Short mmCIF file of C-alpha atoms and ligand atoms in Angstrom, two decimals:
data_model
loop_
_atom_site.label_atom_id
_atom_site.label_comp_id
_atom_site.label_asym_id
_atom_site.label_seq_id
_atom_site.Cartn_x
_atom_site.Cartn_y
_atom_site.Cartn_z
CA MET A 180 11.89 -21.40 12.90
CA THR A 181 10.43 -22.16 9.23
CA PRO A 182 12.53 -24.58 7.77
CA GLU A 183 14.67 -23.59 4.85
CA SER A 184 13.10 -25.60 2.15
CA THR A 185 9.57 -24.08 3.43
CA LEU A 186 10.44 -20.96 3.17
CA ARG A 187 11.30 -21.49 -1.09
CA ALA A 188 8.20 -23.51 -1.07
CA ASP A 189 6.59 -20.60 0.63
CA ILE A 190 7.64 -18.26 -1.83
CA VAL A 191 7.38 -19.93 -5.21
CA GLU A 192 4.05 -20.39 -3.83
CA VAL A 193 3.31 -16.70 -3.24
CA GLY A 194 5.43 -15.65 -6.51
CA ARG A 195 2.81 -17.32 -8.78
CA ARG A 196 -0.47 -16.48 -6.47
CA MET A 197 0.34 -12.66 -6.88
CA TYR A 198 1.07 -13.52 -11.32
CA ASN A 199 -1.97 -16.19 -11.36
CA ARG A 200 -4.11 -13.24 -9.61
CA GLY A 201 -2.28 -10.26 -12.63
CA TYR A 202 -0.57 -8.56 -10.13
CA THR A 203 2.61 -8.67 -11.93
CA ALA A 204 3.52 -8.90 -16.10
CA SER A 205 6.04 -10.65 -17.35
CA ASN A 206 9.37 -10.32 -14.48
CA ASP A 207 8.23 -7.77 -11.81
CA GLY A 208 7.12 -8.36 -8.59
CA ASN A 209 10.06 -9.33 -5.70
CA ILE A 210 9.44 -11.41 -2.83
CA SER A 211 11.93 -11.62 0.41
CA VAL A 212 11.71 -13.79 3.78
CA ARG A 213 14.16 -13.50 7.08
CA LEU A 214 16.54 -16.57 7.02
CA GLY A 215 17.33 -16.67 11.30
CA ALA A 216 18.78 -13.33 12.29
CA ASP A 217 21.51 -12.02 9.40
CA ARG A 218 20.67 -13.77 6.26
CA LEU A 219 17.46 -12.52 3.75
CA LEU A 220 15.92 -15.28 1.38
CA MET A 221 15.25 -13.43 -1.92
CA THR A 222 13.66 -14.04 -5.52
CA PRO A 223 16.17 -13.80 -8.42
CA LYS A 224 15.87 -11.04 -10.95
CA SER A 225 14.92 -10.90 -14.36
CA VAL A 226 12.53 -13.98 -13.64
CA CYS A 227 8.64 -15.04 -13.97
CA LYS A 228 6.59 -14.85 -10.47
CA GLY A 229 4.60 -17.03 -11.74
CA PHE A 230 6.71 -19.95 -12.67
CA MET A 231 10.51 -20.21 -9.99
CA THR A 232 11.23 -23.46 -9.05
CA PRO A 233 12.32 -23.45 -4.77
CA ASP A 234 16.39 -23.29 -6.55
CA MET A 235 16.87 -20.10 -8.26
CA MET A 236 16.04 -18.23 -4.28
CA CYS A 237 19.36 -16.00 -3.62
CA ILE A 238 20.86 -16.07 0.12
CA THR A 239 21.53 -13.27 0.61
CA ASP A 240 23.31 -10.78 4.23
CA LEU A 241 21.82 -7.75 5.91
CA ASP A 242 24.47 -4.94 3.37
CA GLY A 243 23.23 -7.24 0.20
CA LYS A 244 26.49 -9.44 -0.30
CA LYS A 245 25.27 -12.41 -2.47
CA LEU A 246 26.03 -16.06 0.09
CA GLN A 247 24.23 -18.62 -1.93
CA GLY A 248 22.67 -19.12 -5.66
CA ASP A 249 23.02 -19.71 -9.34
CA ARG A 250 21.23 -16.20 -10.20
CA ASP A 251 21.40 -12.29 -8.92
CA PRO A 252 19.09 -11.55 -6.54
CA SER A 253 16.37 -9.03 -7.03
CA SER A 254 16.85 -5.53 -9.15
CA GLU A 255 14.69 -4.67 -5.70
CA MET A 256 16.84 -5.80 -3.10
CA LEU A 257 17.98 -2.54 -1.43
CA MET A 258 14.33 -1.51 -0.88
CA HIS A 259 14.54 -4.98 0.93
CA LEU A 260 17.16 -4.17 2.68
CA GLU A 261 16.04 -0.73 3.73
CA VAL A 262 12.98 -2.35 4.65
CA TYR A 263 14.37 -5.34 7.21
CA ARG A 264 16.95 -1.74 8.84
CA GLN A 265 13.95 0.22 9.02
CA ARG A 266 11.70 -2.58 10.82
CA ALA A 267 12.95 -5.62 13.32
CA ASP A 268 9.43 -7.20 13.13
CA VAL A 269 9.66 -7.76 9.37
CA GLN A 270 10.17 -11.03 8.68
CA ALA A 271 9.14 -10.84 5.28
CA VAL A 272 9.16 -7.79 1.29
CA VAL A 273 6.12 -8.29 -1.46
CA HIS A 274 6.25 -5.79 -3.35
CA ALA A 275 4.08 -6.20 -7.01
CA HIS A 276 1.94 -4.16 -9.30
CA PRO A 277 -1.35 -4.87 -8.35
CA PRO A 278 -3.16 -2.39 -11.21
CA THR A 279 -6.09 -0.60 -9.58
CA ALA A 280 -3.57 0.37 -7.23
CA THR A 281 -1.09 0.65 -8.89
CA GLY A 282 -4.20 2.77 -11.02
CA PHE A 283 -4.49 4.78 -7.99
CA ALA A 284 0.03 5.94 -7.42
CA VAL A 285 -0.44 6.61 -11.07
CA ALA A 286 -2.84 9.37 -10.38
CA GLY A 287 -1.57 10.61 -6.97
CA ILE A 288 -4.73 9.72 -5.30
CA PRO A 289 -3.28 7.81 -1.55
CA LEU A 290 -5.53 4.95 -0.02
CA ASP A 291 -5.77 6.99 3.14
CA ARG A 292 -9.33 7.25 4.42
CA ALA A 293 -12.15 6.20 6.41
CA VAL A 294 -14.12 3.54 4.17
CA LEU A 295 -13.61 -0.12 4.78
CA ALA A 296 -13.06 -1.11 8.34
CA GLU A 297 -11.24 -4.21 8.18
CA VAL A 298 -8.75 -2.26 7.12
CA LEU A 299 -8.74 0.42 8.99
CA THR A 300 -8.25 -1.87 11.27
CA THR A 301 -5.05 -3.54 9.79
CA LEU A 302 -3.49 -1.82 7.60
CA GLY A 303 -3.81 1.38 8.71
CA SER A 304 -4.17 4.27 5.88
CA ILE A 305 -2.63 3.07 2.95
CA PRO A 306 0.49 6.38 1.94
CA ILE A 307 1.95 6.85 -1.23
CA ALA A 308 5.86 7.58 -1.03
CA GLU A 309 7.41 9.51 -3.65
CA TYR A 310 8.40 8.48 -7.35
CA ALA A 311 11.43 7.21 -6.65
CA THR A 312 13.57 5.61 -9.69
CA PRO A 313 13.15 1.95 -9.89
CA SER A 314 16.12 -1.03 -8.68
CA THR A 315 18.01 2.84 -7.31
CA SER A 316 19.21 4.00 -3.96
CA GLU A 317 16.62 7.00 -4.43
CA LEU A 318 13.55 4.12 -3.85
CA PRO A 319 14.52 2.82 -0.51
CA GLU A 320 15.00 6.55 0.11
CA ALA A 321 11.26 6.94 -0.33
CA VAL A 322 10.27 3.91 1.60
CA ARG A 323 11.52 4.49 4.65
CA LYS A 324 9.92 8.33 5.15
CA TYR A 325 6.40 5.64 5.60
CA ILE A 326 7.91 2.64 6.92
CA LYS A 327 7.97 2.50 10.62
CA ALA A 328 4.10 3.40 10.82
CA HIS A 329 3.17 1.15 7.60
CA ASP A 330 2.85 -1.69 6.49
CA GLY A 331 1.32 -1.38 3.02
CA MET A 332 2.26 2.00 0.83
CA LEU A 333 2.23 2.48 -2.78
CA LEU A 334 4.93 3.38 -4.88
CA ALA A 335 4.43 6.62 -6.68
CA ASN A 336 4.13 6.09 -10.08
CA HIS A 337 5.39 2.23 -10.16
CA GLY A 338 3.52 -0.50 -7.88
CA ALA A 339 2.40 -1.00 -3.96
CA LEU A 340 5.20 -2.85 -1.59
CA THR A 341 3.44 -5.48 1.65
CA VAL A 342 5.80 -6.47 4.94
CA GLY A 343 4.37 -9.05 7.48
CA THR A 344 5.75 -10.90 10.18
CA ASP A 345 5.76 -13.79 7.99
CA LEU A 346 5.00 -14.37 4.42
CA TYR A 347 1.77 -14.93 4.11
CA SER A 348 0.71 -12.15 6.36
CA ALA A 349 3.23 -10.19 3.51
CA TYR A 350 1.04 -11.12 1.00
CA TYR A 351 -2.90 -10.70 2.28
CA LYS A 352 -2.06 -7.56 2.81
CA MET A 353 -1.08 -7.17 -0.92
CA GLU A 354 -4.11 -9.18 -1.74
CA THR A 355 -5.85 -6.22 0.96
CA ILE A 356 -4.71 -2.95 -1.05
CA GLU A 357 -5.93 -4.20 -4.62
CA HIS A 358 -9.08 -5.24 -3.08
CA PHE A 359 -9.66 -1.79 -0.62
CA ALA A 360 -8.19 -0.02 -4.16
CA ASN A 361 -11.48 -1.49 -7.12
CA ILE A 362 -13.92 -0.97 -3.28
CA SER A 363 -12.64 2.89 -3.93
CA LEU A 364 -12.84 2.84 -7.30
CA VAL A 365 -16.70 1.69 -7.74
CA ALA A 366 -17.86 3.52 -4.75
CA ARG A 367 -15.70 6.99 -6.44
CA MET A 368 -16.99 6.21 -10.09
CA LEU A 369 -20.69 5.69 -7.93
CA GLY A 370 -20.64 9.51 -7.16
CA ARG A 371 -20.49 8.07 -3.42
CA GLU A 372 -17.87 8.02 -1.18
CA ASN A 373 -19.58 7.54 2.78
CA LEU A 374 -16.81 8.03 5.22
CA ILE A 375 -16.50 6.19 8.63
CA SER A 376 -16.63 8.66 11.74
CA ARG A 377 -13.85 9.64 13.88
CA ASP A 378 -15.36 8.41 16.84
CA GLU A 379 -15.49 5.14 14.91
CA VAL A 380 -12.72 5.34 13.46
CA LEU A 381 -11.27 4.81 17.14
CA ARG A 382 -12.70 2.04 18.71
CA LEU A 383 -12.55 0.70 15.10
CA GLN A 384 -8.64 0.31 16.11
CA GLY A 385 -9.22 -0.14 19.52
CA LEU A 386 -10.24 -4.05 18.27
CA ARG A 387 -6.00 -3.99 17.50
CA GLY A 388 -5.73 -5.62 21.01
CA THR A 389 -9.21 -7.38 20.74
CA TYR A 390 -7.53 -9.60 17.05
CA GLY A 391 -4.56 -9.83 18.07
CA ILE A 392 -2.97 -7.41 14.95
CA LYS A 393 0.20 -5.82 15.69
CA ALA A 394 -0.05 -2.68 13.93
CA PRO A 395 3.59 -0.09 13.41
CA ALA A 396 2.31 3.02 14.94
CA PRO A 397 -1.25 4.35 15.98
CA ILE A 398 -3.98 5.88 13.68
CA CYS A 399 -4.23 9.76 13.14
CA ALA A 400 -7.93 10.82 12.59
CA THR A 401 -8.53 14.32 10.97
CA ASP A 402 -10.04 16.59 8.45
CA ASP A 403 -7.01 16.92 5.77
CA GLY A 404 -4.44 14.82 7.15
CA ALA A 405 -2.06 18.21 8.38
CA ASN A 406 -0.93 18.29 11.44
CA ALA A 407 0.15 14.65 11.15
CA ASP A 408 3.37 12.71 10.64
CA PRO A 409 2.78 9.77 8.82
CA ALA A 410 6.58 8.59 10.29
CA ASP A 411 5.32 8.42 13.00
CA CYS A 412 1.08 7.85 12.77
CA GLN A 413 -0.80 6.15 10.27
CA VAL A 414 -2.93 9.27 8.60
CA VAL A 415 -6.96 8.78 7.89
CA GLN A 416 -9.33 10.97 6.85
CA ALA A 417 -12.42 11.23 8.59
CA PRO A 418 -15.07 14.11 9.38
CA SER A 419 -15.03 14.61 12.69
CA SER A 420 -18.41 14.00 13.52
CA GLY A 421 -21.41 11.28 12.68
CA GLY A 422 -22.60 10.96 9.33
CA ALA A 423 -20.16 13.93 6.92
CA ARG A 424 -18.40 13.12 4.35
CA LEU A 425 -15.47 15.25 3.41
CA VAL A 426 -16.51 13.64 -0.13
CA ALA A 427 -20.24 14.80 -0.86
CA ASP A 428 -22.62 13.51 -3.16
CA VAL A 429 -22.13 15.67 -6.79
CA ILE A 430 -25.06 17.08 -6.47
CA ARG A 431 -27.69 17.31 -3.64
CA ARG A 432 -30.68 16.90 -4.31
CA ASN A 433 -33.61 19.68 -3.48
CA SER A 434 -35.78 19.50 -1.51
CA ASP A 435 -38.53 18.05 -3.56
CA GLY A 436 -36.19 15.40 -4.29
CA ALA A 437 -35.23 16.80 -7.99
CA GLY A 438 -31.86 16.81 -9.39
CA SER A 439 -31.79 19.83 -10.98
CA ASN A 440 -27.98 21.07 -12.44
CA ASP A 441 -29.08 24.50 -12.02
CA GLU A 442 -29.77 24.83 -8.39
CA ALA A 443 -26.92 21.89 -8.02
CA GLU A 444 -24.85 22.19 -5.02
CA ILE A 445 -21.35 20.86 -5.28
CA ARG A 446 -19.17 20.42 -2.49
CA LEU A 447 -15.76 19.77 -2.94
CA THR A 448 -12.71 19.18 -0.48
CA TYR A 449 -10.09 22.15 -0.09
CA ARG A 450 -7.82 19.68 -2.00
CA GLU A 451 -10.34 19.19 -4.93
CA LEU A 452 -10.95 22.50 -4.98
CA SER A 453 -7.22 23.38 -5.46
CA GLN A 454 -6.80 21.12 -8.16
CA LEU A 455 -9.55 21.85 -10.63
CA ILE A 456 -8.17 25.96 -9.81
CA GLU A 457 -4.45 24.23 -11.04
CA ASP A 458 -6.30 22.62 -13.59
CA ALA A 459 -8.11 26.78 -14.71
CA ILE A 460 -4.25 28.26 -14.68
CA ARG A 461 -2.49 26.37 -17.00
CA SER A 462 -5.27 25.50 -18.93
CA LEU A 463 -5.06 30.01 -19.65
CA ARG A 464 -1.14 29.64 -20.57
ZN1 LIG B 670 8.02 -3.02 -8.95
#
């Protein structure tokens, strides 16, 4: 078991990295680790995560009662407690507001498309937990739906949450989410997102065992996420046939290679089409 002094120093280091990378501003974000079977070591409320010292941390029990520390525990303690309650395997919880991932959380766009092999083998999919008022008991309720099957999720209009079997693995998942969000944003700005086929997604899932990756749930690869429960599996959008795309080029070129807008064909997912219709109806009112 890792000594308490090492865990305190690790929390300070992870907080510094999060702040330096712009994942948190001001006093945002919070970090906790298990300290034995029935205690947690946690960042205190109202401190900048970039300038913490090991003596600032709080120790609480699994009900959130403070056992030690000059400061009060994190304002998001209830969310952390809920994760430890639901996941006996989790040793550490990290919460931050990385800007690109949080942009996806604000736009209501989950990071659940089969795009990057590494993300599929590690996190699988990154859903969005419904909006809840920060620091209230609503937030743990929103997280509960997804935490059994996911090691990382976005929090609608708020930020992101990751968990791991140690603090660094939880923190690296936060890095992976922000990195994935940045890549997804660039691909979408370029106007094309080629998706990995369903067969390949299942092959990648098979590699988890080879790499010793312990995912909390299997991947459910579907065309649109229908008929898959995010409480039981990691829902990923992946086309059933190889090379197919759920999100095609915005303009499909004519056979002579010219991209005439008059002749252009636009292909949309069902969700995008529904959104367009909704927007059109709203503008008529
Ligand atoms: Zn937050």
